[in-house]
Coordinates of C-alpha atoms in Angstrom, one line a residue:
X1 CA 11.1 -10.6 -32.2
X2 CA 12.5 -13.4 -30.7
X3 CA 13.6 -14.5 -33.6
X4 CA 15.4 -11.1 -34.5
X5 CA 17.2 -11.1 -30.8
X6 CA 18.9 -14.0 -31.3
X7 CA 20.5 -13.2 -34.7
X8 CA 21.5 -9.9 -32.7
X9 CA 19.3 -7.9 -35.1
X10 CA 17.2 -5.0 -33.2
X11 CA 13.8 -4.5 -34.3
X12 CA 14.3 -1.0 -34.0
X13 CA 17.0 1.4 -33.3
X14 CA 17.0 4.6 -31.3
X15 CA 18.9 6.3 -34.1
X16 CA 15.9 5.4 -36.1
X17 CA 13.2 6.5 -34.2
X18 CA 15.1 9.9 -33.3
X19 CA 15.2 10.4 -37.0
X20 CA 11.9 9.7 -37.5
X21 CA 10.4 11.8 -35.1
X22 CA 12.3 15.4 -34.4
X23 CA 9.0 16.8 -32.9
X24 CA 8.9 14.9 -30.4
X25 CA 12.9 15.1 -29.4
X26 CA 12.6 18.8 -29.5
X27 CA 9.5 18.3 -26.9
X28 CA 11.3 16.4 -24.5
X29 CA 14.4 18.6 -24.9
X30 CA 11.9 21.9 -24.3
X31 CA 10.9 19.4 -21.1
X32 CA 14.1 18.5 -20.0
X33 CA 15.2 22.3 -19.4
X34 CA 12.1 22.8 -17.4
X35 CA 13.9 20.6 -14.5
X36 CA 14.5 21.9 -11.3
X37 CA 18.4 23.1 -10.3
X38 CA 20.7 19.9 -9.8
X39 CA 20.5 20.5 -6.2
X40 CA 17.1 20.2 -5.7
X41 CA 16.9 17.2 -7.4
X42 CA 19.7 15.8 -4.9
X43 CA 18.0 16.2 -2.2
X44 CA 15.3 15.0 -3.3
X45 CA 17.1 12.0 -4.9
X46 CA 18.8 11.6 -1.5
X47 CA 15.7 12.0 1.0
X48 CA 14.2 8.9 -1.4
X49 CA 16.9 6.6 -1.3
X50 CA 17.9 7.3 2.9
X51 CA 14.0 7.6 3.8
X52 CA 11.3 6.3 1.6
X53 CA 12.9 3.3 -1.2
X54 CA 12.5 0.7 1.8
X55 CA 8.9 1.1 1.9
X56 CA 8.4 -0.5 -1.7
X57 CA 11.4 -1.0 -2.9
X58 CA 11.1 -0.2 -6.6
X59 CA 14.1 0.3 -7.7
X60 CA 17.3 -1.2 -6.3
X61 CA 19.1 1.8 -5.1
X62 CA 23.4 1.1 -5.4
X63 CA 22.4 0.5 -8.9
X64 CA 20.3 3.5 -9.4
X65 CA 22.7 5.9 -7.9
X66 CA 25.7 4.6 -10.3
X67 CA 23.3 5.5 -13.0
X68 CA 22.1 8.8 -11.7
X69 CA 25.4 10.0 -11.9
X70 CA 26.4 8.7 -15.4
X71 CA 23.0 10.1 -16.7
X72 CA 24.2 13.4 -15.1
X73 CA 27.5 13.2 -16.8
X74 CA 26.2 13.1 -20.1
X75 CA 26.5 15.7 -22.5
X76 CA 23.6 15.5 -24.4
X77 CA 20.1 13.2 -23.9
X78 CA 20.1 11.6 -27.5
X79 CA 18.9 8.0 -26.3
X80 CA 15.6 6.7 -25.6
X81 CA 17.0 4.9 -22.6
X82 CA 18.1 8.3 -21.2
X83 CA 14.8 9.8 -21.3
X84 CA 13.1 7.3 -19.9
X85 CA 15.7 7.4 -16.9
X86 CA 15.0 11.2 -16.9
X87 CA 10.8 10.2 -16.6
X88 CA 11.9 8.0 -13.3
X89 CA 14.1 11.0 -11.8
X90 CA 11.3 13.5 -12.4
X91 CA 8.6 10.8 -11.0
X92 CA 10.9 9.9 -8.2
X93 CA 11.2 13.6 -7.1
X94 CA 7.8 14.1 -7.3
X95 CA 7.0 11.0 -5.3
X96 CA 9.5 12.2 -2.8
X97 CA 7.6 15.7 -2.1
X98 CA 5.2 14.1 -0.9
X99 CA 7.1 13.2 2.3
X100 CA 8.0 16.4 3.0
X101 CA 8.2 18.1 5.5
X102 CA 9.4 15.1 7.5
X103 CA 11.1 15.1 11.2
X104 CA 14.9 14.3 9.2
X105 CA 13.7 17.5 6.8
X106 CA 11.5 19.8 8.1
X107 CA 11.5 22.2 5.0
X108 CA 8.3 23.6 3.1
X109 CA 10.9 24.7 -0.1
X110 CA 14.1 23.8 -1.4
X111 CA 16.3 26.5 -2.5
X112 CA 13.7 28.9 -2.8
X113 CA 11.1 27.1 -4.6
X114 CA 7.9 25.6 -2.6
X115 CA 7.6 22.2 -2.2
X116 CA 4.1 22.1 -4.6
X117 CA 5.9 23.8 -7.2
X118 CA 8.3 21.3 -7.2
X119 CA 5.8 18.5 -7.0
X120 CA 4.1 19.9 -9.8
X121 CA 6.7 20.7 -12.1
X122 CA 8.6 17.1 -11.6
X123 CA 5.4 15.7 -12.7
X124 CA 4.2 17.3 -15.3
X125 CA 8.0 16.9 -16.6
X126 CA 7.6 13.4 -15.9
X127 CA 4.3 12.5 -17.4
X128 CA 5.1 14.6 -20.6
X129 CA 8.3 12.4 -21.1
X130 CA 6.6 9.4 -20.1
X131 CA 4.4 10.1 -23.2
X132 CA 7.1 10.7 -25.6
X133 CA 8.9 7.7 -24.7
X134 CA 5.6 5.3 -25.5
X135 CA 5.2 7.3 -29.2
X136 CA 9.0 6.7 -29.4
X137 CA 9.5 2.9 -28.3
X138 CA 6.0 1.3 -27.5
X139 CA 8.3 -1.5 -26.0
X140 CA 9.9 -0.2 -23.3
X141 CA 12.6 -1.4 -20.4
X142 CA 12.5 -1.9 -16.8
X143 CA 13.0 1.6 -16.6
X144 CA 9.9 2.4 -17.8
X145 CA 7.9 0.2 -15.6
X146 CA 9.6 2.0 -12.4
X147 CA 8.7 5.3 -13.8
X148 CA 5.0 4.4 -14.1
X149 CA 4.9 2.7 -10.4
X150 CA 6.2 5.7 -9.1
X151 CA 3.6 7.3 -10.9
X152 CA 0.7 5.3 -9.3
X153 CA 2.3 5.7 -5.6
X154 CA 2.0 9.5 -5.9
X155 CA -1.6 9.7 -6.8
X156 CA -2.1 6.2 -3.7
X157 CA -0.6 9.2 -1.5
X158 CA -3.0 11.5 -2.7
X159 CA -6.2 9.3 -2.1
X160 CA -7.0 9.0 -5.8
X161 CA -7.6 4.9 -5.5
X162 CA -9.2 4.2 -8.7
X163 CA -5.9 6.3 -10.6
X164 CA -4.4 4.5 -8.2
X165 CA -5.9 1.0 -9.7
X166 CA -5.3 2.0 -13.3
X167 CA -1.8 3.4 -12.7
X168 CA -0.9 -0.7 -11.3
X169 CA -2.6 -2.1 -14.4
X170 CA -0.6 0.2 -16.5
X171 CA 2.7 -0.5 -14.6
X172 CA 1.4 -4.4 -14.9
X173 CA 0.7 -4.1 -18.9
X174 CA 4.5 -2.3 -19.5
X175 CA 6.3 -4.8 -16.9
X176 CA 4.7 -7.6 -19.6
X177 CA 5.7 -5.5 -22.6
X178 CA 8.8 -5.6 -21.4
X179 CA 9.2 -8.6 -20.7
X180 CA 10.9 -8.0 -17.1
X181 CA 9.4 -11.6 -15.6
X182 CA 11.6 -13.2 -18.4
X183 CA 15.7 -13.1 -18.3
X184 CA 15.5 -9.9 -20.8
X185 CA 17.6 -7.0 -19.4
X186 CA 16.7 -3.3 -19.9
X187 CA 19.3 -1.1 -17.8
X188 CA 21.8 1.2 -18.8
X189 CA 25.0 0.4 -18.9
X190 CA 26.8 0.0 -15.3
X191 CA 30.5 0.1 -14.1
X192 CA 30.4 -3.4 -12.7
X193 CA 31.9 -6.8 -14.3
X194 CA 30.1 -7.7 -17.2
X195 CA 28.9 -11.1 -16.1
X196 CA 27.9 -9.8 -12.2
X197 CA 26.2 -6.7 -13.8
X198 CA 23.9 -9.1 -16.0
X199 CA 22.8 -11.2 -13.1
X200 CA 22.4 -8.1 -11.5
X201 CA 20.1 -6.5 -13.8
X202 CA 18.1 -9.6 -14.0
X203 CA 17.5 -9.6 -10.2
X204 CA 16.6 -6.3 -10.3
X205 CA 13.9 -7.4 -13.1
X206 CA 12.5 -9.8 -10.5
X207 CA 12.8 -7.7 -7.9
X208 CA 10.9 -4.8 -9.1
X209 CA 8.5 -7.4 -10.7
X210 CA 7.9 -8.7 -7.5
X211 CA 7.6 -5.7 -6.0
X212 CA 4.8 -4.7 -8.8
X213 CA 3.0 -7.8 -7.6
X214 CA 2.9 -7.3 -4.2
X215 CA 1.0 -4.0 -5.0
X216 CA -1.1 -5.5 -7.5
X217 CA -2.4 -8.4 -5.4
X218 CA -3.1 -6.2 -2.0
X219 CA -4.7 -3.7 -3.9
X220 CA -7.0 -6.2 -6.0
X221 CA -7.7 -7.6 -2.9
X222 CA -8.9 -4.6 -0.6
X223 CA -11.3 -3.7 -4.0
X224 CA -12.3 -7.0 -4.8
X225 CA -10.9 -6.8 -8.7
X226 CA -9.1 -9.5 -10.4
X227 CA -5.0 -9.1 -10.0
X228 CA -3.3 -7.8 -13.3
X229 CA -0.4 -10.4 -12.8
X230 CA -1.2 -14.1 -12.8
X231 CA 0.4 -16.3 -10.2
X232 CA 2.7 -18.3 -12.8
X233 CA 4.6 -15.2 -13.8
X234 CA 5.8 -14.2 -10.6
X235 CA 6.4 -17.8 -8.9
X236 CA 9.2 -17.9 -12.1
X237 CA 10.6 -14.6 -11.4
X238 CA 11.7 -14.8 -7.6
X239 CA 15.5 -13.0 -7.1
X240 CA 18.4 -15.7 -6.7
X241 CA 20.2 -13.7 -5.3
X242 CA 21.1 -12.6 -2.0
X243 CA 21.5 -8.9 -1.3
X244 CA 22.9 -8.4 2.0
X245 CA 22.8 -4.7 3.5
X246 CA 25.9 -2.9 4.6
X247 CA 26.1 -3.5 8.4
X248 CA 29.1 -2.5 9.9
X249 CA 31.3 -4.1 11.8
X250 CA 29.6 -7.1 13.2
X251 CA 30.4 -10.6 13.7
X252 CA 30.7 -13.1 10.3
X253 CA 28.3 -15.4 11.5
X254 CA 25.5 -12.4 12.6
X255 CA 26.0 -11.1 9.1
X256 CA 25.6 -14.6 7.3
X257 CA 22.4 -14.7 9.1
X258 CA 21.1 -11.2 8.4
X259 CA 18.2 -10.9 6.3
X260 CA 18.3 -10.3 2.3
X261 CA 17.6 -6.7 1.8
X262 CA 14.5 -7.5 -0.3
X263 CA 13.4 -9.6 2.4
X264 CA 9.7 -8.3 3.4
X265 CA 9.0 -7.6 0.1
X266 CA 9.8 -11.3 -0.8
X267 CA 7.4 -12.4 2.4
X268 CA 5.0 -10.7 1.2
X269 CA 5.0 -11.6 -2.5
X270 CA 5.0 -15.4 -0.8
X271 CA 1.6 -14.2 1.4
X272 CA 0.0 -12.9 -1.8
X273 CA 0.8 -16.5 -3.2
X274 CA -0.5 -18.2 -0.3
X275 CA -4.0 -16.5 -0.3
X276 CA -4.0 -16.3 -4.1
X277 CA -3.8 -19.9 -4.4
X278 CA -6.9 -20.4 -2.2
X279 CA -8.7 -20.1 -5.0
X280 CA -11.6 -17.9 -2.9
X281 CA -14.3 -16.7 -4.6
X282 CA -16.4 -14.0 -3.0
X283 CA -19.5 -14.4 -4.6
X284 CA -19.8 -17.1 -3.1
X285 CA -21.9 -17.9 1.0
X286 CA -19.5 -17.3 3.5
X287 CA -18.8 -21.0 5.2
X288 CA -17.3 -20.4 8.5
X289 CA -15.6 -24.0 8.0
X290 CA -13.8 -22.7 5.0
X291 CA -12.7 -19.6 6.5
X292 CA -11.2 -21.5 9.6
X293 CA -9.4 -23.9 7.0
X294 CA -7.6 -21.0 5.8
X295 CA -6.8 -19.7 8.9
X296 CA -5.4 -22.6 9.6
X297 CA -3.3 -22.7 6.8
X298 CA -1.9 -19.6 7.4
X299 CA -0.7 -20.8 10.5
X300 CA 1.1 -23.7 9.3
X301 CA 2.4 -22.8 5.9
X302 CA 3.1 -19.1 5.8
X303 CA 4.4 -18.2 8.8
X304 CA 6.4 -20.9 10.0
X305 CA 8.7 -20.2 7.3
X306 CA 9.0 -16.4 7.8
X307 CA 12.8 -14.8 8.8
X308 CA 13.5 -15.0 12.4
X309 CA 13.7 -11.1 12.1
X310 CA 10.2 -11.2 10.9
X311 CA 8.3 -13.7 13.3
X312 CA 5.0 -12.5 14.4
X313 CA 6.2 -13.5 18.4
X314 CA 9.3 -12.5 19.6
X315 CA 11.3 -11.7 16.8
X316 CA 14.8 -11.5 16.4
X317 CA 15.7 -8.1 17.0
X318 CA 19.5 -8.5 17.1
X319 CA 20.3 -6.3 13.7
X320 CA 17.5 -3.8 14.6
X321 CA 20.3 -1.1 14.9
X322 CA 22.6 -2.3 12.1
X323 CA 19.7 -1.7 10.0
X324 CA 17.6 0.9 10.5
X325 CA 15.1 0.1 8.4
X326 CA 14.4 -3.4 9.7
X327 CA 12.2 -2.7 12.3
X328 CA 10.0 -0.6 9.8
X329 CA 9.6 -3.1 7.8
X330 CA 8.6 -5.6 10.2
X331 CA 5.8 -3.7 10.9
X332 CA 4.9 -3.4 7.4
X333 CA 4.8 -7.0 7.2
X334 CA 2.8 -7.4 10.1
X335 CA -0.1 -4.8 9.1
X336 CA -0.2 -7.1 5.8
X337 CA -0.6 -10.3 7.4
X338 CA -3.0 -9.5 10.6
X339 CA -5.0 -7.8 7.6
X340 CA -5.0 -10.6 5.5
X341 CA -6.5 -12.0 8.5
X342 CA -9.4 -9.8 8.7
X343 CA -10.0 -9.6 5.1
X344 CA -10.4 -14.0 5.4
X345 CA -13.4 -13.2 8.1
X346 CA -14.9 -10.0 7.0
X347 CA -17.9 -11.7 5.3
X348 CA -19.2 -12.7 8.8
X349 CA -20.4 -9.0 9.0
X350 CA -22.7 -9.3 6.0
X351 CA -24.1 -12.9 7.4
X352 CA -28.4 -11.8 8.4
X353 CA -29.7 -13.4 11.6
X354 CA -32.0 -16.1 9.7
X355 CA -28.7 -17.3 8.1
X356 CA -26.8 -17.5 11.1
X357 CA -29.9 -19.5 12.7
X358 CA -29.3 -21.7 9.8
X359 CA -26.3 -23.0 10.3
X360 CA -25.4 -26.1 12.4
X361 CA -24.7 -25.7 15.7
X362 CA -20.8 -26.2 15.4
X363 CA -20.3 -23.6 12.9
X364 CA -22.2 -20.9 15.0
X365 CA -19.7 -21.9 17.5
X366 CA -16.9 -21.5 15.2
X367 CA -19.0 -18.3 13.8
X368 CA -18.7 -16.4 17.3
X369 CA -14.7 -17.6 18.1
X370 CA -14.0 -15.9 14.6
X371 CA -15.8 -13.0 15.0
X372 CA -13.5 -12.7 18.3
X373 CA -10.4 -13.5 15.7
X374 CA -11.8 -10.7 13.4
X375 CA -11.5 -8.0 16.2
X376 CA -8.4 -9.1 17.7
X377 CA -6.4 -8.7 13.8
X378 CA -7.8 -5.7 13.3
X379 CA -6.4 -4.6 16.8
X380 CA -3.2 -6.2 15.6
X381 CA -3.1 -4.4 12.3
X382 CA -4.3 -0.8 14.6
X383 CA -1.0 -2.1 16.9
X384 CA 1.6 -2.4 14.2
X385 CA 0.2 1.1 12.4
X386 CA 0.6 2.8 15.9
X387 CA 4.1 1.5 16.0
X388 CA 4.9 2.5 12.3
X389 CA 3.7 5.9 13.0
X390 CA 5.9 6.4 16.0
X391 CA 8.7 5.4 14.3
X392 CA 8.1 8.1 11.9
X393 CA 8.7 10.3 14.5
X394 CA 4.7 10.6 15.3
X395 CA 4.7 13.3 12.8
X396 CA 2.5 14.3 9.7
X397 CA 3.1 11.4 6.8
X398 CA 1.2 10.6 3.3
X399 CA 2.3 7.3 3.6
X400 CA -1.1 5.5 2.8
X401 CA 0.3 2.3 4.7
X402 CA -0.6 4.3 8.1
X403 CA -3.6 6.1 7.0
X404 CA -5.4 3.3 5.4
X405 CA -4.7 0.9 7.7
X406 CA -5.4 3.9 11.0
X407 CA -9.3 3.8 8.9
X408 CA -10.3 0.2 7.7
X409 CA -9.8 -1.9 11.4
X410 CA -11.3 1.0 13.4
X411 CA -14.6 0.6 10.9
X412 CA -14.1 -3.0 11.7
X413 CA -14.2 -3.0 15.4
X414 CA -17.1 -0.1 15.5
X415 CA -18.9 -2.6 13.8
X416 CA -18.1 -5.4 15.7
X417 CA -18.5 -3.3 19.0
X418 CA -21.7 -2.7 18.0
X419 CA -23.1 -5.8 17.8
X420 CA -25.1 -6.8 21.1
X421 CA -23.8 -10.1 21.4
X422 CA -20.0 -10.0 20.1
X423 CA -17.7 -12.4 22.6
X424 CA -15.4 -9.8 24.4
X425 CA -13.0 -11.6 26.9
X426 CA -15.4 -11.7 30.4
X427 CA -12.2 -11.9 32.5
X428 CA -8.5 -11.1 32.5
X429 CA -7.4 -14.2 30.3
X430 CA -6.1 -13.2 26.4
X431 CA -7.2 -15.1 23.4
X432 CA -4.7 -16.7 21.2
X433 CA -4.7 -15.4 17.7
X434 CA -1.7 -17.1 15.4
X435 CA -0.2 -18.2 18.8
X436 CA -0.2 -14.3 19.8
X437 CA -1.9 -14.0 23.4
X438 CA -4.9 -11.0 22.7
X439 CA -6.7 -9.3 25.2
X440 CA -9.8 -8.3 23.3
X441 CA -12.4 -5.9 25.7
X442 CA -15.0 -3.5 24.4
X443 CA -12.6 -0.6 26.1
X444 CA -9.8 -2.1 24.4
X445 CA -11.1 -1.8 21.3
X446 CA -12.3 1.4 21.5
X447 CA -9.3 2.9 22.9
X448 CA -7.7 1.6 19.4
X449 CA -10.2 3.1 17.7
X450 CA -9.7 6.2 19.1
X451 CA -6.4 6.5 18.8
X452 CA -6.8 5.7 15.0
X453 CA -9.6 8.4 14.3
X454 CA -6.9 10.9 16.7
X455 CA -4.2 9.9 13.9
X456 CA -6.4 10.7 11.1
X457 CA -7.0 14.0 12.1
X458 CA -3.8 14.6 12.7
X459 CA -2.7 13.9 9.2
X460 CA -5.8 15.5 7.7
X461 CA -4.1 18.2 7.6
X462 CA -2.1 17.3 4.5
X463 CA -4.0 14.1 3.5
X464 CA -7.7 14.5 2.0
X465 CA -7.5 10.6 2.2
X466 CA -7.5 11.1 6.1
X467 CA -9.7 13.8 6.0
X468 CA -12.4 12.2 4.9
X469 CA -11.4 9.1 6.9
X470 CA -11.3 11.1 10.1
X471 CA -15.3 12.5 9.0
X472 CA -16.3 8.6 8.7
X473 CA -15.1 7.2 11.7
X474 CA -15.7 9.8 13.5
X475 CA -19.5 9.6 12.8
X476 CA -19.5 5.9 13.2
X477 CA -17.9 5.9 16.6
X478 CA -19.8 8.3 18.1
X479 CA -23.5 6.2 17.0
X480 CA -21.3 3.2 18.5
X481 CA -21.1 4.8 21.8
X482 CA -25.0 6.1 22.1
X483 CA -26.7 4.0 24.6
X484 CA -29.4 1.4 23.6
X485 CA -28.4 1.5 19.7
X486 CA -31.0 0.0 17.9
X487 CA -30.1 -2.8 14.9
X488 CA -32.0 -0.7 12.3
X489 CA -29.5 2.5 13.1
X490 CA -26.5 -0.1 13.1
X491 CA -27.5 -0.8 9.6
X492 CA -27.5 3.1 8.2
X493 CA -24.4 2.9 10.1
X494 CA -22.9 0.6 7.7
X495 CA -24.7 2.4 4.8
X496 CA -23.2 6.1 5.9
X497 CA -19.3 4.3 6.2
X498 CA -20.2 3.3 2.6
X499 CA -21.7 6.5 1.2
X500 CA -19.0 8.6 2.9
X501 CA -16.3 6.5 2.2
X502 CA -16.3 6.0 -1.5
X503 CA -14.4 8.4 -3.0
X504 CA -11.1 7.5 -0.3
X505 CA -11.8 4.3 0.7
X506 CA -13.2 1.4 -0.1
X507 CA -15.6 0.5 2.6
X508 CA -14.6 -3.1 4.1
X509 CA -18.5 -4.5 4.3
X510 CA -19.1 -3.5 0.3
X511 CA -17.1 -5.6 -1.1
X512 CA -18.7 -9.4 0.1
X513 CA -21.6 -10.1 -1.6
X514 CA -24.8 -7.9 -2.8
X515 CA -23.2 -5.1 -4.1
X516 CA -26.7 -3.9 -4.9
X517 CA -26.9 -2.6 -1.6
X518 CA -23.9 -0.8 -0.7
X519 CA -22.4 2.6 -2.6
X520 CA -19.7 1.7 -5.4
X521 CA -16.7 2.8 -4.8
X522 CA -16.9 4.8 -7.5
X523 CA -20.5 6.1 -7.3
X524 CA -21.6 9.4 -6.4
X525 CA -20.0 13.2 -6.1
X526 CA -17.8 12.8 -2.8
X527 CA -18.9 17.0 -1.7
X528 CA -22.5 15.7 -1.5
X529 CA -24.0 14.7 1.8
X530 CA -25.9 11.8 1.4
X531 CA -29.5 11.8 1.7
X532 CA -29.8 9.4 4.6
X533 CA -27.6 11.4 6.6
X534 CA -28.6 15.1 5.8
X535 CA -31.9 14.2 7.0
X536 CA -30.4 12.7 10.4
X537 CA -31.2 15.2 13.4
X538 CA -28.0 16.3 14.6
X539 CA -29.0 15.8 18.1
X540 CA -29.3 11.8 17.4
X541 CA -25.8 11.9 15.8
X542 CA -23.3 12.2 18.5
X543 CA -23.4 11.2 22.3
X544 CA -22.8 13.8 24.9
X545 CA -18.9 15.5 24.7
X546 CA -18.1 13.5 27.9
X547 CA -18.1 9.9 26.6
X548 CA -15.2 10.6 24.5
X549 CA -11.9 12.8 24.5
X550 CA -12.1 12.9 20.8
X551 CA -12.4 16.7 19.1
X552 CA -15.1 15.9 16.7
X553 CA -14.6 17.4 13.2
X554 CA -17.7 19.5 11.4
X555 CA -19.5 16.9 9.5
X556 CA -22.6 19.1 8.3
X557 CA -22.6 21.7 5.8
X558 CA -19.7 23.1 3.5
X559 CA -17.1 21.6 6.2
X560 CA -18.4 17.7 5.3
X561 CA -16.0 16.8 2.6

């Protein structure tokens, strides 16, 4: 195929494919006729570009909007590239409805159509058009990769972790089929001059591939699975253009130091490369000295290279008002950084007393400090999540970064707080975490957990993932605050965490060895109460009401899941 391209010979043209598959094209036009009204599509696309694209940056908004206008101007959809773009529009619209109603758009319908109806319609159209495109052209382009990613992000908002993982895998395979990690181009025509347009196309491909790498790295780490994209592919595909956001009338010297609009994603790429480059195997026994070495390398090799606007201590906030989404991107990066620190230290939770006793004395001292760092990192994740949620208006959202990262750090803190010998601060002095002073006390930790559970309970009205997380975290909180909790009850608590959260959340314990003792992420019917929980007396599962201000949801019977 490469030789054919060098000779400027196509292996398969749109015209040939069109003539070869008339029934497929009939189906395509049928689906296109089902698209919601232009005004509805325009509203959702505008909402996506203005309010949502900053989260994952799968598309380059300016070039997408140019192609969006060109697509609508066509008299007839007769090329595969146009059909792929239609699938992208449909899947973006379906994804965008997941974030409505919002503080900026308090709506439950658009032009008389309910959001649920629009979501289902666009999702079905996107799926059917995507299937047709695969029939007509096995190879695909960048646009195919993008719309597959949006389909995966939609199911992520719905809490369907397994389908999200499968969607990311499909996008990774599509990316390599289309060759977007190379210098081939695959966007629709542009109104930019040819040379600059081609270079921009290449850089958009690189950016989409990097965004996909971030999703792949983060999810594979969460689920303890092998990533789809090898490191060397993304290392040779880093963006080369510096695209400065439109920041209005500010001094030139300030504008030149502004972060690229892709800076946060690029730093997430570097974070993924850092951890994956260490070659850590979770099947090996936890070694405190190795985890300490990784922690120190993170400080000396990664944190020192952060853009000043994203520094974890005293970040440069000069451009926060000029670039409205910059503060939110900063919190996203903070969540990723501190979550990765949690990931580094989490395996220590599975160490048995005899394993700890067999460690050298200096390793036991190290282990004690690492427990504290694990707790502090979990606190910092919850702090960043709370800040980000406030920036969302403190309202309902299906944004998985807020939901998942409200749940998992809370579970870590509850497990640490259940540990009788946890090294909480004994005075008013703070402890250092990556150069930041963090005070870690039992009261501070439990207050952070309460806030996280309150957040999950509020978001449960829209999100099944938040609902299941709230139920699990509430149960663990109730058991944690019981006086005189025995070690056996703690073990049961950890087991219940895995059982209850298996469908929506990968429990933070089950991933680090001895997998046979922990429920599988995929195992079991999520609507059935686990036997060990149903046999527990209800009066032994909850503290007296005055111990917490939490509104405990019903944990028994039909309301359980």
